Coordinates of C-alpha atoms in Angstrom, one line a residue:
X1 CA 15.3 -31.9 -182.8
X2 CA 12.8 -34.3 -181.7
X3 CA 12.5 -31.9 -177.9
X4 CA 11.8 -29.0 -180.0
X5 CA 9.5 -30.7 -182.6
X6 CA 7.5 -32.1 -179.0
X7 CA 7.2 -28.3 -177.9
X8 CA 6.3 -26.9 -180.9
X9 CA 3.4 -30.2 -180.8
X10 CA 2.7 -28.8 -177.4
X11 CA 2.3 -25.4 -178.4
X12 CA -0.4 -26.0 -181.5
X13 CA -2.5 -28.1 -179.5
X14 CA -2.8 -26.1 -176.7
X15 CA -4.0 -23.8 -179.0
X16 CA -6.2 -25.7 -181.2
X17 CA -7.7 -26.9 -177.0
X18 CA -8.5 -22.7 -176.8
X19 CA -9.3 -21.9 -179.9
X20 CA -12.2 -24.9 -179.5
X21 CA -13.0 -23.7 -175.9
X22 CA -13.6 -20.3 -177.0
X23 CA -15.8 -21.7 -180.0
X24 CA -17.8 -23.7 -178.0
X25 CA -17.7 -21.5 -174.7
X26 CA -21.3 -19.6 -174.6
X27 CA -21.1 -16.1 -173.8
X28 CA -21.8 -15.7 -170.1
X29 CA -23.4 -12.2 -170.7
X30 CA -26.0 -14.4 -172.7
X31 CA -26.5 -17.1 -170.0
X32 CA -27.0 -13.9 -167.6
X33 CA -29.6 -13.0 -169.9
X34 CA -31.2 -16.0 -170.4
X35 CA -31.5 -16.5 -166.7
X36 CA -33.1 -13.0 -165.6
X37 CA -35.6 -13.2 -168.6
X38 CA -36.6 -17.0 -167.2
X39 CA -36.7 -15.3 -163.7
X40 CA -38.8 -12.2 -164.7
X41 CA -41.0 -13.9 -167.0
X42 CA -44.4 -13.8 -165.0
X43 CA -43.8 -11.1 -162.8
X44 CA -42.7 -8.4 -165.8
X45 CA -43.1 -10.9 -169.4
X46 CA -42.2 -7.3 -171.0
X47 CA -38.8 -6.9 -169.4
X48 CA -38.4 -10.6 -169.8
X49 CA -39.0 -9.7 -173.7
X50 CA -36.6 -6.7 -174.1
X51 CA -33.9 -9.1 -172.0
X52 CA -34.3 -12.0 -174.7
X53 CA -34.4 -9.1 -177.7
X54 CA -30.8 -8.7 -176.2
X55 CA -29.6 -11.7 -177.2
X56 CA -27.4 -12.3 -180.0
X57 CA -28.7 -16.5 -180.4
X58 CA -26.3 -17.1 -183.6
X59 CA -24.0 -17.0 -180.8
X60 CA -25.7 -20.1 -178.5
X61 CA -24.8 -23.3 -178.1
X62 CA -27.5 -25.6 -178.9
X63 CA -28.5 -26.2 -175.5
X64 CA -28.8 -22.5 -174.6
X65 CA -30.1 -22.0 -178.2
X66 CA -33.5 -24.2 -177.5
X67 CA -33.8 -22.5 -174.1
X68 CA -33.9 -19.4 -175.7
X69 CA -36.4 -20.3 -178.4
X70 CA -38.2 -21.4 -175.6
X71 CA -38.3 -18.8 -173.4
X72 CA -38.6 -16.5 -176.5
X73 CA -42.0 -17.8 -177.6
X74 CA -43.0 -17.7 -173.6
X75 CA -42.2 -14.0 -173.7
X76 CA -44.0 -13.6 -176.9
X77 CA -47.2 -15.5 -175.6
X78 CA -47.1 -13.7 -172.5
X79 CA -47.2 -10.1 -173.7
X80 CA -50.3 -11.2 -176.4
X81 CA -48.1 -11.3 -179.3
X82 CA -50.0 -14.0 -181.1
X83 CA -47.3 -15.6 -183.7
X84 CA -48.1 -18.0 -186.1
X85 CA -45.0 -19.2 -187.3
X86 CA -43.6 -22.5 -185.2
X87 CA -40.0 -21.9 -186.6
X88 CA -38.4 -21.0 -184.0
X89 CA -40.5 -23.3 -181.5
X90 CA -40.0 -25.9 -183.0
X91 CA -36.3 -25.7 -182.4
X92 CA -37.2 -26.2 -178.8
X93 CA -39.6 -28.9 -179.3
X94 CA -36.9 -31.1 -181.5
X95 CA -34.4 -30.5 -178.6
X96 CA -36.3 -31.3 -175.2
X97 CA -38.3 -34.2 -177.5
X98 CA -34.6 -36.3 -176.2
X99 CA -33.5 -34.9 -173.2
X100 CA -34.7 -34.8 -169.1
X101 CA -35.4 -31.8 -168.6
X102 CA -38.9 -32.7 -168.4
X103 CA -40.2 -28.9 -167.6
X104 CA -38.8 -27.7 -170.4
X105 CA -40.5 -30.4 -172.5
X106 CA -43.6 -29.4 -171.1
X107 CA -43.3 -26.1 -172.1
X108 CA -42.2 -26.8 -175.5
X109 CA -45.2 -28.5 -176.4
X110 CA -47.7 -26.3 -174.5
X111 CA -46.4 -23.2 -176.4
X112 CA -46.1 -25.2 -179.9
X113 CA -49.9 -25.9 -179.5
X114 CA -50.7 -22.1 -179.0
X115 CA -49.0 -20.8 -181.9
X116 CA -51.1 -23.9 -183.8
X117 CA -54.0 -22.3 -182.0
X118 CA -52.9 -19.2 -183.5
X119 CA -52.4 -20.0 -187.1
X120 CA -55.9 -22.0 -186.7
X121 CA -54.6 -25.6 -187.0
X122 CA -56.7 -26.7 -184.2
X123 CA -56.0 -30.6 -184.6
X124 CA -52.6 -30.5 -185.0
X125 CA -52.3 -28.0 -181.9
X126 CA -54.4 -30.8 -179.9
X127 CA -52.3 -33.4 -180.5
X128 CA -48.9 -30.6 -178.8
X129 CA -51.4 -29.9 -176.0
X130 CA -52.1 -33.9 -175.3
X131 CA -48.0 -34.2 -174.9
X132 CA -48.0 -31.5 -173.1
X133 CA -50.9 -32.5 -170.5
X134 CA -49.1 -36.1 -170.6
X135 CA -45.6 -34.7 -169.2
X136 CA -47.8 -32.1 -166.7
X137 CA -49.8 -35.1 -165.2
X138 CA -46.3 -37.0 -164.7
X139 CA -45.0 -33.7 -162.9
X140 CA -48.0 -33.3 -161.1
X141 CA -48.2 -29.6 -162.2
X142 CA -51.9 -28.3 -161.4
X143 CA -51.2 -25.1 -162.7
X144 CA -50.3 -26.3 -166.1
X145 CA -52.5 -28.6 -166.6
X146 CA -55.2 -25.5 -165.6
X147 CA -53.7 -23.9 -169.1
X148 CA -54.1 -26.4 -170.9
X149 CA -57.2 -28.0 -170.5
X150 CA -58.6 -24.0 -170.7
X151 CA -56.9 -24.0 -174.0
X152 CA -58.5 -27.3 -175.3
X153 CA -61.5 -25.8 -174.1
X154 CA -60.9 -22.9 -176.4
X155 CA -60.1 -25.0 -179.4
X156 CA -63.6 -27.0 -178.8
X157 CA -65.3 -23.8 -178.4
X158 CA -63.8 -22.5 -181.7
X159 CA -65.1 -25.3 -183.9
X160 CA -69.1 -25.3 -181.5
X161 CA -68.4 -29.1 -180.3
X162 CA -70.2 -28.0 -176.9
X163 CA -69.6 -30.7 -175.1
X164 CA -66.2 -30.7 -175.4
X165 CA -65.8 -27.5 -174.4
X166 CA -67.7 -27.7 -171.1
X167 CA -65.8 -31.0 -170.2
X168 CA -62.6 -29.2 -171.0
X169 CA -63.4 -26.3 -168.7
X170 CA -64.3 -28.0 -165.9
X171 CA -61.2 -29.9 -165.9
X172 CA -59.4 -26.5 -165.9
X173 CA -61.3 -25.7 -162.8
X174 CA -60.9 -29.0 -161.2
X175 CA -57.2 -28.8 -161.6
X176 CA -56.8 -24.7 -160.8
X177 CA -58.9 -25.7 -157.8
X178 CA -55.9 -28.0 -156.4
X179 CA -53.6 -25.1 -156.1
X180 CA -53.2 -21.6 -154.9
X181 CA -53.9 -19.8 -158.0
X182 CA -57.2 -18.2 -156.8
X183 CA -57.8 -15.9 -159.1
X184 CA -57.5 -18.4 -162.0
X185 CA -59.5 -20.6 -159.9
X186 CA -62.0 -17.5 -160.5
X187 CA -61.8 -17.1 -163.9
X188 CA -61.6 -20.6 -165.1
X189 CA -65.2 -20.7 -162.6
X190 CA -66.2 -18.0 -165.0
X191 CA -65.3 -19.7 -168.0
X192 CA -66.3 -22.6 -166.9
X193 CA -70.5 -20.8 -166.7
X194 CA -69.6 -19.0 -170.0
X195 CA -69.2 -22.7 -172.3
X196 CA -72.6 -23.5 -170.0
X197 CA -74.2 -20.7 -171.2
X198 CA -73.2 -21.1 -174.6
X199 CA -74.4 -24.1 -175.2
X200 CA -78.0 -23.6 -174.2
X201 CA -77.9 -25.5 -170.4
X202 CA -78.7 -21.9 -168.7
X203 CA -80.0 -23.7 -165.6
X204 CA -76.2 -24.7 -164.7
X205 CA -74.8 -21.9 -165.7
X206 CA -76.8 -19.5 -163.4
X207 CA -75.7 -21.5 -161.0
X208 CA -72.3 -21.3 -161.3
X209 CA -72.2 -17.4 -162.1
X210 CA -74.5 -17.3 -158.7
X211 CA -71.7 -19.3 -156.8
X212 CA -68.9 -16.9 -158.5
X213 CA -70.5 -13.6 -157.6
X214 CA -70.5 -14.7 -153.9
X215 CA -67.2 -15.8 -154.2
X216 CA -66.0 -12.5 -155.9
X217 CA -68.2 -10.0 -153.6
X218 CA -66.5 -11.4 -150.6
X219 CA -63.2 -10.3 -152.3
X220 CA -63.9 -7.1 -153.5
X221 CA -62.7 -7.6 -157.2
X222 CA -64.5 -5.2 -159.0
X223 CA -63.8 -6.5 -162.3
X224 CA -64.7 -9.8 -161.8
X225 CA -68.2 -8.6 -160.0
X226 CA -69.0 -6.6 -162.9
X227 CA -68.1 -9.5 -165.4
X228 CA -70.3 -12.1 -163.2
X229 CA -73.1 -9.6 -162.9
X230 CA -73.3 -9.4 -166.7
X231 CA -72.9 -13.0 -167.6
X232 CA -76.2 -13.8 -164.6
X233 CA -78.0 -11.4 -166.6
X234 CA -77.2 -12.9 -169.5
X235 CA -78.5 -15.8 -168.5
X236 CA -81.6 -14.3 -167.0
X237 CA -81.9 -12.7 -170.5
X238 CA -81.8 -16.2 -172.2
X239 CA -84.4 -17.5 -170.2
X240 CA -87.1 -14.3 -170.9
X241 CA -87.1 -13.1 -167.4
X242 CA -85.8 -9.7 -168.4
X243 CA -86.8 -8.4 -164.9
X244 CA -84.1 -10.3 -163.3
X245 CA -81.8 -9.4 -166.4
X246 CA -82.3 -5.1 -166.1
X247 CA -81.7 -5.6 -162.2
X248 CA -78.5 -7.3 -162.9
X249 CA -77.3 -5.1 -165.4
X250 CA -77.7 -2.4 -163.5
X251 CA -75.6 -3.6 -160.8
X252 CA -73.1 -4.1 -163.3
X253 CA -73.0 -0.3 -164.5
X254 CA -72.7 1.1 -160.9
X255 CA -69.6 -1.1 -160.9
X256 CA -68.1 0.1 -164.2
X257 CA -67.9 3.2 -163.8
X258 CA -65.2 4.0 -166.3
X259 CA -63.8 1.1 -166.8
X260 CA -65.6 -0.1 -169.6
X261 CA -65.6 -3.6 -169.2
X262 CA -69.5 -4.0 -170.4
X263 CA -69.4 -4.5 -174.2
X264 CA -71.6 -4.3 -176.7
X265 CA -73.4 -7.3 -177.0
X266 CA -74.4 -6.7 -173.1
X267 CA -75.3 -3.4 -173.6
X268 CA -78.0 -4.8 -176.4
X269 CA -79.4 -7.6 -174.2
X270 CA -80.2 -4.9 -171.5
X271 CA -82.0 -2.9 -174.3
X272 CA -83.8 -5.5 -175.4
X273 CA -84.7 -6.5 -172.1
X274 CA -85.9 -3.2 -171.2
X275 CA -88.2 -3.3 -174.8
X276 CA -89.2 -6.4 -173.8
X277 CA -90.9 -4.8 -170.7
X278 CA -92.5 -1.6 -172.2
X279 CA -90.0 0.7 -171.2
X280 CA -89.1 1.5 -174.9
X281 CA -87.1 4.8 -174.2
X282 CA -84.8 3.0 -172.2
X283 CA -84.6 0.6 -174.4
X284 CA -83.9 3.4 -176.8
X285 CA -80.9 4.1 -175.0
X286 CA -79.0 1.4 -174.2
X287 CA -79.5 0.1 -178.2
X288 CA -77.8 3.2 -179.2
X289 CA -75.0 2.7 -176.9
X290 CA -74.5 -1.1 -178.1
X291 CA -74.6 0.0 -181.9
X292 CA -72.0 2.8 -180.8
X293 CA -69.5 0.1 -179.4
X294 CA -70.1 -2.2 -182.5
X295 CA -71.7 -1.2 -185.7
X296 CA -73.2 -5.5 -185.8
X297 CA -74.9 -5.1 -182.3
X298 CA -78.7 -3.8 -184.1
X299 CA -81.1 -6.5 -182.2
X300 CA -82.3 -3.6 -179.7
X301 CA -82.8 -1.3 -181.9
X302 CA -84.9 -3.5 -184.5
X303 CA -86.9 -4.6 -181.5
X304 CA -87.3 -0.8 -180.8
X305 CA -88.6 -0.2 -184.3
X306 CA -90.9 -3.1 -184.3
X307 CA -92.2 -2.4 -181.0
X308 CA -92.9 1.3 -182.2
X309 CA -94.5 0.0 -185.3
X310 CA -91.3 1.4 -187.5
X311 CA -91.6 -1.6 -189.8
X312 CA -88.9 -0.5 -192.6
X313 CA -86.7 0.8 -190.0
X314 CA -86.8 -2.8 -188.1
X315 CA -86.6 -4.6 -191.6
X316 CA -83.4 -2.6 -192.5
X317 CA -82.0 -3.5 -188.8
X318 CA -83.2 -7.3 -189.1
X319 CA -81.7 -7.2 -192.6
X320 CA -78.2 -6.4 -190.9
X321 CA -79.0 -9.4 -188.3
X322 CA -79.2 -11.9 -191.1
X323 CA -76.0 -10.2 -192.4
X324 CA -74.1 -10.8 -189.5
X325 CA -75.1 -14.4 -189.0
X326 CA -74.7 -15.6 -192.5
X327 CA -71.0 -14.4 -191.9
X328 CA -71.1 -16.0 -189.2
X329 CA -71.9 -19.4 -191.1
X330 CA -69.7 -19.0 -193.3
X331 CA -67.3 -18.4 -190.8
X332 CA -67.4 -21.8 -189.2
X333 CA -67.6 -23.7 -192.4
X334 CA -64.3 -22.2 -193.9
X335 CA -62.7 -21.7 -190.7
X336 CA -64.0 -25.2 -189.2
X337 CA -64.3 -27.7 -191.8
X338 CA -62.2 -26.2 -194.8
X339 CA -59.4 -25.7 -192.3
X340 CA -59.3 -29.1 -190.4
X341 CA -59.3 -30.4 -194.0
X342 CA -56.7 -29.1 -195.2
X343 CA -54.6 -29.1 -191.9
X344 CA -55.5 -33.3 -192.5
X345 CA -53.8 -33.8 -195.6
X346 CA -50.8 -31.1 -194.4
X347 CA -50.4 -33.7 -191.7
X348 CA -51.2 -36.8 -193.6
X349 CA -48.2 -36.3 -195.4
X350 CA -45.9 -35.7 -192.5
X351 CA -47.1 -38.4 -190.5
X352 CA -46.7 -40.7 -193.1
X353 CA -42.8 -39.6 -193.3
X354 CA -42.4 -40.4 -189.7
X355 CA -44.8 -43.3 -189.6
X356 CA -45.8 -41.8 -186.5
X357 CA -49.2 -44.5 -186.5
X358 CA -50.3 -43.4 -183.0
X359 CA -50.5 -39.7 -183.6
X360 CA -51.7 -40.3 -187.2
X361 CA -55.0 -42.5 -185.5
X362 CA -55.5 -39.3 -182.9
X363 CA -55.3 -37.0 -185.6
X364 CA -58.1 -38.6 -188.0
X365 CA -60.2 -38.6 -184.7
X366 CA -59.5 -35.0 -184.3
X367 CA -60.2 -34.3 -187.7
X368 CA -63.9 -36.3 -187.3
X369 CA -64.7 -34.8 -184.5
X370 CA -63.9 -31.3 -185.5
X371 CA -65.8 -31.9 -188.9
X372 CA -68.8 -33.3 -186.8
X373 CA -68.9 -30.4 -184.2
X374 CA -68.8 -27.9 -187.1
X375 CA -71.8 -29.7 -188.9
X376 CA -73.5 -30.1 -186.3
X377 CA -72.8 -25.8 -185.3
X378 CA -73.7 -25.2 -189.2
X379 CA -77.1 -26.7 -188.6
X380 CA -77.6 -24.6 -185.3
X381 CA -76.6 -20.9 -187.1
X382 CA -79.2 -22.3 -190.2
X383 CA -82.0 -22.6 -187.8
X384 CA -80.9 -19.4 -186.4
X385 CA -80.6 -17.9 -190.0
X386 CA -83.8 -19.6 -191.0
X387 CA -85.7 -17.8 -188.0
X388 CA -84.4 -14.2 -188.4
X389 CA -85.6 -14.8 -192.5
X390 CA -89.3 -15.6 -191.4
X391 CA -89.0 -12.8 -189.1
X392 CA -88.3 -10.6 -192.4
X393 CA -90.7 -12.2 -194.7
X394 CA -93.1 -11.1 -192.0
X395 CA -91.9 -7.6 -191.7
X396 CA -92.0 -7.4 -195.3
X397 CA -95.2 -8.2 -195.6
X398 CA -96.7 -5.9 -193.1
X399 CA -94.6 -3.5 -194.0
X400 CA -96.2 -3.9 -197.7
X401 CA -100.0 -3.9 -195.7
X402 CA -98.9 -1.0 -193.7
X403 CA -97.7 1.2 -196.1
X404 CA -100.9 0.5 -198.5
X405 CA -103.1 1.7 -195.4
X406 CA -101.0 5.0 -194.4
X407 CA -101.4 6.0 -197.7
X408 CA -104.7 5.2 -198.4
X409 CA -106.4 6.7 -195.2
X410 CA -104.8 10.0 -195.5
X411 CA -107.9 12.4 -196.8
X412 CA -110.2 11.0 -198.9
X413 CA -110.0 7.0 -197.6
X414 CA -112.7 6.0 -200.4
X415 CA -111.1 7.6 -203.4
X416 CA -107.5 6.7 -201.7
X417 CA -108.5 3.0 -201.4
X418 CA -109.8 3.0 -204.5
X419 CA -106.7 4.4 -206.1
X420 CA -104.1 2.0 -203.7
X421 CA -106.0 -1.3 -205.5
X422 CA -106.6 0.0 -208.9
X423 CA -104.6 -2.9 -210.5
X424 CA -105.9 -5.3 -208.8
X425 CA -109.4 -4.0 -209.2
X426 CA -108.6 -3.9 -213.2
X427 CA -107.4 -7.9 -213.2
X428 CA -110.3 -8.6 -211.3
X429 CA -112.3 -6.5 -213.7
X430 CA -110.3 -8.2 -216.5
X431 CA -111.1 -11.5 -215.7
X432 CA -115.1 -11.2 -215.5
X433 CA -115.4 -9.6 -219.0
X434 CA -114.5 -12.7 -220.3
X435 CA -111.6 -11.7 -223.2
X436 CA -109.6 -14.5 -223.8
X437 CA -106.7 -12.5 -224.2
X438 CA -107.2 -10.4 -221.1
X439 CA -107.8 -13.7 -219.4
X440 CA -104.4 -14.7 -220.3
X441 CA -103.3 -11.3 -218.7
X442 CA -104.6 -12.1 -215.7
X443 CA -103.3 -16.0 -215.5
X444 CA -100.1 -13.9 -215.8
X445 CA -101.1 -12.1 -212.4
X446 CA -102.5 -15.6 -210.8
X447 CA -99.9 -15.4 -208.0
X448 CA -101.3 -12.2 -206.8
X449 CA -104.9 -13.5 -206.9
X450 CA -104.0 -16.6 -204.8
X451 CA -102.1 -14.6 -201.8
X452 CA -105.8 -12.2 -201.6
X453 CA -108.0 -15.1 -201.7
X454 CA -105.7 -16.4 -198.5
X455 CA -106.5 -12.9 -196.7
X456 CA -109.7 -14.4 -195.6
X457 CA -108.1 -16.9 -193.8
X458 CA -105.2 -15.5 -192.1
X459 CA -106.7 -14.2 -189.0
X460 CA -103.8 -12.5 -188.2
X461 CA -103.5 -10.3 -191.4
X462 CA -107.8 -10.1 -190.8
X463 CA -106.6 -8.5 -187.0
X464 CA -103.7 -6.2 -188.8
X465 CA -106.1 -5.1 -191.4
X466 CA -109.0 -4.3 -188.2
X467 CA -105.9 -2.1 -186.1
X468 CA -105.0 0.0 -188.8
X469 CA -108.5 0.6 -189.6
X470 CA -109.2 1.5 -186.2
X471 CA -105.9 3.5 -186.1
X472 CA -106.7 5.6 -189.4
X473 CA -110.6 6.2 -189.0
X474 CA -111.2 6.8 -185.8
X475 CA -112.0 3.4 -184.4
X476 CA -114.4 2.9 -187.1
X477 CA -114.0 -1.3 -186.7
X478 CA -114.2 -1.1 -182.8
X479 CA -117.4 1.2 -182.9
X480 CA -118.6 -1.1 -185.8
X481 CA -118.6 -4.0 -183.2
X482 CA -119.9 -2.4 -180.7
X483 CA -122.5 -0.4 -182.4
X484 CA -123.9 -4.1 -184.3
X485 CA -123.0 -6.8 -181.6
X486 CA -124.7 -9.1 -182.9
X487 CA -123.8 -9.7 -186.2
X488 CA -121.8 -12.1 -187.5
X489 CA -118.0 -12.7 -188.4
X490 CA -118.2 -12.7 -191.7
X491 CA -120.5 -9.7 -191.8
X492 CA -117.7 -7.9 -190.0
X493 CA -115.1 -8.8 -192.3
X494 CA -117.1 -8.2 -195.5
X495 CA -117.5 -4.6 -193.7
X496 CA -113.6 -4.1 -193.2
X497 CA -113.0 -5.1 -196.7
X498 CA -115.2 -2.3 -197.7
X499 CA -114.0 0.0 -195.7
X500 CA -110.6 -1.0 -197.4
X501 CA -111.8 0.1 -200.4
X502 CA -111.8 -2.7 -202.0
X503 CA -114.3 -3.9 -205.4
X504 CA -116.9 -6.6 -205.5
X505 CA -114.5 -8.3 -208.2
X506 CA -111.5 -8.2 -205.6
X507 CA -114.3 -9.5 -202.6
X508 CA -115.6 -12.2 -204.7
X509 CA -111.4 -13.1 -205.2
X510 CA -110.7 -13.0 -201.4
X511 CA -113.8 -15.0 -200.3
X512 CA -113.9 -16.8 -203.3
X513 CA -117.6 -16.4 -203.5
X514 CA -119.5 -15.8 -206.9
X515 CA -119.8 -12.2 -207.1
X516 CA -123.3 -11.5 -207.2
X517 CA -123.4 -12.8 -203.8
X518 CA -121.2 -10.1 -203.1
X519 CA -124.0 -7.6 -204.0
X520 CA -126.3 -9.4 -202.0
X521 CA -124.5 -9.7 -199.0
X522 CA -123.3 -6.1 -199.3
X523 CA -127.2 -5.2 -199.4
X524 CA -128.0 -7.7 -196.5
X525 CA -125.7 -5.7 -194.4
X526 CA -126.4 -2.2 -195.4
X527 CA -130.0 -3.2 -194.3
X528 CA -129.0 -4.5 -191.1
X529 CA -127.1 -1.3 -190.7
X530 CA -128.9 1.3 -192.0
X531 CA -132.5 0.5 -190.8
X532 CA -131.7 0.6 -187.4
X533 CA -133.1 4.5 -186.4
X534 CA -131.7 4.2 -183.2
X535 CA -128.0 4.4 -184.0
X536 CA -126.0 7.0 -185.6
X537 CA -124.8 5.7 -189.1
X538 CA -123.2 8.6 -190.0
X539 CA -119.3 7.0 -189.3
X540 CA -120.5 3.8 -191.6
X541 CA -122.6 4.5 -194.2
X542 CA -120.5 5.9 -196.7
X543 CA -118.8 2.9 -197.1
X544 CA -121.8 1.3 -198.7
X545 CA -122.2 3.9 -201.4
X546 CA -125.5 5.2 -202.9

């Protein structure tokens, strides 16, 4: 009895020994799998995807289950399928966080900080880049550390801390330059004059696209020729030598033929490059293209309109500038500052679970810095902002002028004139009968009466006022001038104002002079004009009435 009891004994736990084999035996198919994907993952990251797709992982031990999370979210990275979820990352990260494989640590934290870059929680995907940099440094991996530092540079980029960025990117191409990787080398050189330029320090950034295009010309790469060639132009651009900038960007379109690397914001540069220099149907051109690739590119074609004296046009174009930037604005505050915030107290809270003190200190510096950079970029965009509204106060304002004068000088400019200041001749009129409760009418209208007295003294409305004049009536300023050369400015002006139709009430506002010595400086220079028999007074005269 007790022989047979020890067989059967024998029996069950060679079974129960199988049975547990089997359970924890990974399917070899899947380990088959898991190797080609690893092995195809650079050359073909598509294959590599399908191959991992494949895989059934509920059926992985936990060793072969973290290598496929890992490779997973390679695959995924690889073919520009930017995930935000860190689920099933995270699965690696936990794993290689205790073992030797110090590769796949590596890894694990390089491609947990770009799906943080991904869902926009820039500190936090710092802190998995830092680990990640630390293990590539102890590895010695040039490559990697070429990734990484790019991406930091990316994330320093994203929230405007400039100097961040550039020291980021050159450590990119410091470390690509240690290894045979040239055409990263290229691109990180590239990059590397792009933060440059970005940041305003064009001098160094010309330089480095110079030392690029040499580089890439002597290698034939196309695309990188046409990429340099637009980014020196750029740079001429920047700096106002537009000459330099067309020459360049012309280079660039031989090279593109179609493959339509040049976008839009390029395309506008050259237009306004080419407005910038006079050669307005050109300009024409290549404005149209930009707003074809992208609806917000409109710079050349306000430009064009101003140039060509299209003033509501350019307002409506400069009004879609101002658009664009205040999105822009409020871009990097919500994005920037909002997000770091709340990405702070989202990893307050875990920290303070782990009591992880170290990366808690790194974070809050993060978190500083990233606020600082994006008030410091906030202040940049509201100068920016600030600019492009001046630019359509002014627009407005001549287009206000402008429209007054085509109207008024169509036919009859006396009785037009006349007609186009009618209201302001009747608060003028208003106020020098002396009604008390017209009076208060016209304290209503005081603002008006303040921005024409300034006429006098804005030289540069005086000079718009003297074109269109000249414009309308035949040259009747420039004849004016050099019919009477020797009289004075203010008889000049007191003549344009007539000639604008303007009343001795509205005269006696904008000079701010008593208005019979209106009348008697009108009569002074009708004299002085008149009396002379050996010029023809026909063009001026009827300006001073009977």
């Amino acid at each position: 009895y007790t022989i047979q009891l020890m067989k059967h004994t024998g029996i069950l736990l060679t079974l129960v020994a199988a049975l547990l084999f089997v359970a924890c035996r990974t399917d070899n198919t899947s380990i088959q799998l898991l190797d080609q994907a690893e092995t195809l993952m650079n050359a073909a990251p598509d294959t590599a995807l399908a191959l991992l797709d494949s895989i059934d992982s509920h059926r992985l031990g936990r060793a072969d289950n973290a290598r496929y999370a890992l490779l997973r979210s390679q695959a995924l990275d690889k073919n520009f399928i930017d995930i935000t979820n860190d689920s099933l990352i995270c699965i690696a990260v936990d794993y290689y966080a205790h073992s030797h494989n110090e590769p796949y640590k590596m890894l694990a934290h390089y491609y947990y900080g770009r799906i943080l870059f991904n869902a926009g929680d820039y500190a936090h995907s710092i802190i998995e880049l830092l680990k990640a940099e630390k293990v590539a440094i102890s590895l010695d991996d040039m490559y990697r550390l070429g990734l990484i530092y790019s991406d930091i540079s990316n994330i320093y980029d994203n929230i405007y801390w400039g100097e961040g960025a550039i020291e980021y990117a050159q450590k990119s191409y410091d470390a690509y330059s240690q290894t045979q990787y040239h055409r990263h080398c290229y691109y990180s050189l590239l990059h590397l004059g792009i933060k440059h330029f970005n940041y305003y320090n064009y001098t160094e950034s010309e330089k480095l696209f110079k030392t690029l295009l040499t580089q890439v010309q002597e290698q034939n790469d196309t695309i990188l020729c046409i990429e340099t060639l637009t980014k020196l132009a750029s740079t001429y651009w920047a700096v106002n030598n537009y000459n330099k900038a067309i020459t360049a960007y012309n280079e660039a379109i031989k090279l593109n033929l179609d493959k339509d690397i040049i976008g839009a914001a390029q395309y506008s540069r050259l237009s306004s490059s080419y407005i910038m220099t006079d050669q307005l149907e050109k300009g024409l051109k290549y404005a149209n293209i930009a707003y074809e690739k992208d609806t917000a590119e409109v710079w050349g074609l306000y430009l064009y309109n101003e140039k060509c004296g299209n003033i509501k046009e350019a307002l409506h174009y400069l009004q879609k500038e101002i658009l664009m930037q205040n999105e822009i604005l409020d871009n990097i505050t919500t994005q920037s500052v909002l997000k770091s915030v709340e990405n702070y107290n989202l990893m307050e809270e875990k920290l303070y679970k782990q009591s992880h003190r170290y990366e808690r200190a790194l974070l809050i510096i993060i978190i500083i810095t990233i606020i600082i950079a994006a008030i410091i970029r906030i202040k940049i965009v509201n100068a920016d902002i600030e600019k492009s509204i001046a630019l359509t106060h002014n627009l407005k304002n001549t287009l206000f002028v402008k429209d007054k004068y085509i109207e008024a000088l169509q036919s009859d400019v006396n009785e037009l004139f006349s007609g186009q200041f009618e209201m302001l001749n009747k608060l003028c009129a208003i106020y020098y009968e002396g009604n008390d409760e017209k009076k208060n009418i016209y304290t209503t209208y005081s603002s008006i009466k303040s921005t024409i007295k300034n006429i006098s003294s804005d030289k540069q409305t005086i000079s718009q006022l003297e074109m269109l004049a000249n414009k309308h009536l035949n040259n009747i300023m420039t004849n004016f001038r050099s019919n009477y050369p020797n009289l004075s400015d203010d008889d000049n002006q007191l003549f344009l104002y007539l000639v604008m139709g303007f009343s001795p009430q509205a005269i006696s506002i904008i000079l701010n002079i008593d208005i019979k010595k209106v009348y008697n400086r009108k009569s002074s220079l009708k004299r002085k004009v008149c009396n002379v028999t050996d010029k023809d007074i026909t063009q001026f005269a009827p300006f001073f009435g009977k």
